[in-house]
CSV table of C-alpha atoms in Angstrom, one decimal:
chain,number,residue,atom,x,y,z
A,1,UNK,CA,99.4,144.0,165.4
A,2,UNK,CA,96.8,143.7,167.8
A,3,UNK,CA,96.6,143.5,172.0
A,4,UNK,CA,93.3,142.6,173.8
A,5,UNK,CA,93.3,142.9,177.6
A,6,UNK,CA,90.8,141.8,179.7
A,7,UNK,CA,89.6,141.0,183.4
A,8,UNK,CA,91.1,137.2,184.0
A,9,UNK,CA,87.9,136.2,186.3
A,10,UNK,CA,85.0,138.1,187.4
A,11,UNK,CA,82.4,137.0,190.1
A,12,UNK,CA,78.8,138.0,190.7
A,13,UNK,CA,75.6,137.6,192.5
A,14,UNK,CA,72.8,135.9,190.9
A,15,UNK,CA,70.3,138.6,189.8
A,16,UNK,CA,73.1,141.4,190.0
A,17,UNK,CA,74.7,143.4,187.2
A,18,UNK,CA,78.3,142.7,185.9
A,19,UNK,CA,80.5,144.6,183.5
A,20,UNK,CA,83.2,143.0,181.6
A,21,UNK,CA,85.8,145.3,180.1
A,22,UNK,CA,87.9,144.8,177.3
A,23,UNK,CA,90.7,147.3,175.9
A,24,UNK,CA,92.3,147.0,172.7
A,25,UNK,CA,95.6,148.3,170.7
A,26,UNK,CA,95.4,148.0,167.3
A,27,UNK,CA,97.1,148.9,163.9
A,28,UNK,CA,93.6,149.3,162.6
A,29,UNK,CA,90.3,148.6,163.6
A,30,UNK,CA,87.1,147.5,162.0
A,31,UNK,CA,84.6,146.5,164.6
A,32,UNK,CA,84.8,144.4,168.2
A,33,UNK,CA,82.7,140.9,169.1
A,34,UNK,CA,82.1,139.2,172.1
A,35,UNK,CA,81.5,135.7,172.9
A,36,UNK,CA,80.6,133.7,175.3
A,37,UNK,CA,81.9,130.4,175.9
A,38,UNK,CA,80.9,127.4,178.4
A,39,UNK,CA,83.3,125.1,179.8
A,40,UNK,CA,84.0,122.4,177.5
A,41,UNK,CA,81.8,123.9,174.5
A,42,UNK,CA,82.2,126.5,171.3
A,43,UNK,CA,82.2,130.0,171.7
A,44,UNK,CA,79.1,131.1,170.5
A,45,UNK,CA,78.3,134.9,169.3
A,46,UNK,CA,77.2,137.4,171.7
A,47,UNK,CA,77.2,141.0,169.9
A,48,UNK,CA,79.1,142.8,167.2
A,49,UNK,CA,79.9,146.6,167.3
A,50,UNK,CA,81.1,148.6,164.9
A,51,UNK,CA,80.1,152.6,165.9
A,52,UNK,CA,80.5,154.2,169.0
A,53,UNK,CA,77.7,153.3,171.5
A,54,UNK,CA,75.5,151.0,173.1
A,55,UNK,CA,74.2,148.2,171.8
A,56,UNK,CA,71.5,146.3,173.5
A,57,UNK,CA,70.2,142.7,173.3
A,58,UNK,CA,67.9,141.5,176.2
A,59,UNK,CA,69.6,141.0,179.4
A,60,UNK,CA,73.3,141.7,177.4
A,61,UNK,CA,74.5,145.2,175.9
A,62,UNK,CA,77.7,146.3,174.5
A,63,UNK,CA,79.3,149.4,174.5
A,64,UNK,CA,82.3,151.0,172.0
A,65,UNK,CA,84.4,154.0,171.9
A,66,UNK,CA,86.7,153.6,169.4
A,67,UNK,CA,88.5,156.8,170.5
A,68,UNK,CA,89.5,154.7,173.7
A,69,UNK,CA,89.8,151.5,172.6
A,70,UNK,CA,87.5,150.5,175.1
A,71,UNK,CA,84.4,147.8,175.0
A,72,UNK,CA,82.3,146.3,177.9
A,73,UNK,CA,79.9,143.7,178.0
A,74,UNK,CA,77.2,144.3,180.6
A,75,UNK,CA,75.2,141.3,181.8
A,76,UNK,CA,72.1,142.2,183.7
A,77,UNK,CA,70.0,140.1,185.9
A,78,UNK,CA,72.5,137.3,186.6
A,79,UNK,CA,71.6,134.0,186.2
A,80,UNK,CA,73.5,131.0,187.3
A,81,UNK,CA,73.8,129.5,183.6
A,82,UNK,CA,75.6,132.8,182.5
A,83,UNK,CA,78.8,131.7,184.7
A,84,UNK,CA,81.2,131.0,181.4
A,85,UNK,CA,84.3,132.4,180.1
A,86,UNK,CA,83.1,135.5,177.7
A,87,UNK,CA,86.0,136.3,174.9
A,88,UNK,CA,86.1,140.0,173.4
A,89,UNK,CA,87.7,139.7,169.7
A,90,UNK,CA,89.0,142.9,167.7
A,91,UNK,CA,88.6,142.6,163.8
A,92,UNK,CA,91.6,144.8,162.0
A,93,UNK,CA,91.1,146.9,159.1
A,94,UNK,CA,92.8,146.6,156.0
A,95,UNK,CA,91.5,143.5,154.2
A,96,UNK,CA,92.9,141.2,156.9
A,97,UNK,CA,89.5,139.2,158.2
A,98,UNK,CA,91.3,137.6,161.3
A,99,UNK,CA,89.8,138.8,164.5
A,100,UNK,CA,92.7,139.0,167.5
A,101,UNK,CA,90.7,137.1,170.6
A,102,UNK,CA,91.6,138.1,174.1
A,103,UNK,CA,92.4,135.3,176.7
A,104,UNK,CA,88.5,135.4,178.1
A,105,UNK,CA,87.0,136.4,181.4
A,106,UNK,CA,86.0,133.8,183.8
A,107,UNK,CA,82.9,135.0,185.1
A,108,UNK,CA,81.2,132.8,187.9
A,109,UNK,CA,77.9,133.2,189.0
A,110,UNK,CA,77.4,132.7,192.7
A,111,UNK,CA,73.6,131.9,194.3
B,1,UNK,CA,74.9,121.0,157.4
B,2,UNK,CA,73.5,122.9,160.2
B,3,UNK,CA,76.7,123.9,162.0
B,4,UNK,CA,80.5,123.7,161.8
B,5,UNK,CA,81.6,120.2,162.5
B,6,UNK,CA,84.5,118.7,163.6
B,7,UNK,CA,86.4,115.6,163.8
B,8,UNK,CA,87.4,113.8,166.4
B,9,UNK,CA,85.9,115.5,169.4
B,10,UNK,CA,89.0,114.0,171.0
B,11,UNK,CA,92.6,112.4,170.0
B,12,UNK,CA,94.8,111.1,172.0
B,13,UNK,CA,98.3,110.0,170.2
B,14,UNK,CA,101.7,109.3,170.9
B,15,UNK,CA,104.3,111.5,170.8
B,16,UNK,CA,106.3,111.8,167.7
B,17,UNK,CA,102.8,110.8,165.5
B,18,UNK,CA,100.8,112.4,162.8
B,19,UNK,CA,97.6,113.6,163.2
B,20,UNK,CA,94.7,114.8,160.9
B,21,UNK,CA,91.7,117.0,162.4
B,22,UNK,CA,88.8,117.7,160.1
B,23,UNK,CA,86.6,120.6,160.1
B,24,UNK,CA,83.2,120.8,157.8
B,25,UNK,CA,82.3,124.3,157.6
B,26,UNK,CA,79.0,125.8,157.5
B,27,UNK,CA,77.6,125.6,153.5
B,28,UNK,CA,78.0,128.3,151.7
B,29,UNK,CA,80.5,129.8,153.8
B,30,UNK,CA,83.3,131.0,152.4
B,31,UNK,CA,85.9,132.1,154.9
B,32,UNK,CA,87.5,129.3,157.6
B,33,UNK,CA,89.5,129.5,160.9
B,34,UNK,CA,91.3,127.4,162.8
B,35,UNK,CA,92.3,128.2,166.2
B,36,UNK,CA,94.1,126.3,169.0
B,37,UNK,CA,92.8,126.9,172.8
B,38,UNK,CA,95.5,126.0,175.8
B,39,UNK,CA,93.5,125.1,179.3
B,40,UNK,CA,92.6,128.7,180.3
B,41,UNK,CA,94.3,130.3,177.6
B,42,UNK,CA,92.6,132.4,174.8
B,43,UNK,CA,92.2,131.8,171.1
B,44,UNK,CA,95.5,131.3,169.3
B,45,UNK,CA,95.0,132.2,165.6
B,46,UNK,CA,96.7,129.5,163.2
B,47,UNK,CA,95.4,129.8,159.6
B,48,UNK,CA,92.7,131.8,157.7
B,49,UNK,CA,91.0,130.6,154.4
B,50,UNK,CA,89.0,133.0,152.3
B,51,UNK,CA,87.5,131.6,149.3
B,52,UNK,CA,90.0,130.8,146.4
B,53,UNK,CA,92.5,133.2,147.9
B,54,UNK,CA,96.1,132.1,149.3
B,55,UNK,CA,96.0,131.3,152.8
B,56,UNK,CA,97.1,133.3,155.9
B,57,UNK,CA,99.1,130.7,157.3
B,58,UNK,CA,100.8,133.9,159.5
B,59,UNK,CA,99.4,131.8,163.0
B,60,UNK,CA,101.0,128.3,162.5
B,61,UNK,CA,103.9,127.9,165.0
B,62,UNK,CA,106.2,125.8,163.2
B,63,UNK,CA,106.4,123.7,159.9
B,64,UNK,CA,105.2,120.8,161.3
B,65,UNK,CA,101.5,122.1,161.1
B,66,UNK,CA,100.1,122.4,157.7
B,67,UNK,CA,96.6,122.9,156.6
B,68,UNK,CA,94.3,122.3,153.5
B,69,UNK,CA,91.0,123.3,152.2
B,70,UNK,CA,89.6,121.2,149.5
B,71,UNK,CA,87.3,122.3,147.0
B,72,UNK,CA,86.5,125.7,149.4
B,73,UNK,CA,85.0,123.3,151.6
B,74,UNK,CA,86.2,120.8,154.3
B,75,UNK,CA,89.6,121.8,155.9
B,76,UNK,CA,92.0,119.3,157.7
B,77,UNK,CA,94.8,120.5,160.0
B,78,UNK,CA,97.9,118.5,159.9
B,79,UNK,CA,100.2,118.2,163.1
B,80,UNK,CA,103.7,116.1,161.7
B,81,UNK,CA,105.6,114.3,164.8
B,82,UNK,CA,103.2,115.5,167.8
B,83,UNK,CA,105.1,116.9,170.5
B,84,UNK,CA,103.2,117.2,174.0
B,85,UNK,CA,102.9,121.1,173.8
B,86,UNK,CA,100.8,120.7,170.7
B,87,UNK,CA,98.1,119.3,173.0
B,88,UNK,CA,95.3,121.8,173.6
B,89,UNK,CA,91.9,122.2,172.0
B,90,UNK,CA,91.8,123.2,168.0
B,91,UNK,CA,88.6,125.1,167.3
B,92,UNK,CA,87.6,125.7,163.6
B,93,UNK,CA,85.3,128.7,162.8
B,94,UNK,CA,83.5,129.8,159.5
B,95,UNK,CA,81.8,132.6,158.6
B,96,UNK,CA,79.9,134.5,155.3
B,97,UNK,CA,82.7,136.8,154.8
B,98,UNK,CA,85.1,138.4,156.9
B,99,UNK,CA,84.2,140.9,159.6
B,100,UNK,CA,80.7,138.9,160.1
B,101,UNK,CA,79.8,136.7,163.1
B,102,UNK,CA,82.1,133.5,163.5
B,103,UNK,CA,80.3,130.3,163.9
B,104,UNK,CA,82.6,127.7,165.8
B,105,UNK,CA,82.8,123.7,165.7
B,106,UNK,CA,82.9,121.9,169.0
B,107,UNK,CA,86.7,121.6,168.8
B,108,UNK,CA,89.0,118.7,169.1
B,109,UNK,CA,90.7,118.1,172.0
B,110,UNK,CA,94.0,116.6,171.3
B,111,UNK,CA,96.2,114.7,173.6
B,112,UNK,CA,99.4,113.8,173.1
B,113,UNK,CA,101.6,111.4,176.1
């Protein structure tokens, strides 16, 4: 089975940097996704990490350490529109393509 | 279509009634997932379809829940004898194949009264 942990809520100030952590415990692992979900909307894809290291994509970056079962999403130059829930999802190995999602981290950006 | 389409967007039903939720995945996507999201909760996996393989039903919470996917495209999630605890947003997602980015529909908000 898989277990995903991430903080329930975080707050930050517009223009600042915030790091959202995600730890996972899996019987097998084949990649980690981050999704953004605004209230009342569908989750949308942000990033995918398979190998250790940092993947940078504009203001958003995602990091993975497979040995530590740890990932983080880094958001720079925060904007009000970044207020949303951020979902971490781990894909298992072994031929099962069903990702397990964390409960999501609700990020509130203040002016 | 351009994206994953779900219908209806909202459904209010009386306890004990059956409901059908529809999902139209992105054309060419062989994998289709159903998830359930309760207020403030994460995504709870329900069922997974991959091509012509037998679906993975391991997430269905009870035998009142069933789903089918006709012709490898449109999927219908059926909930029989609905209960108040079934109230949630039901999300459908599709992707090209496993371990790739999943595209989500807008969801169906089900309210059982």
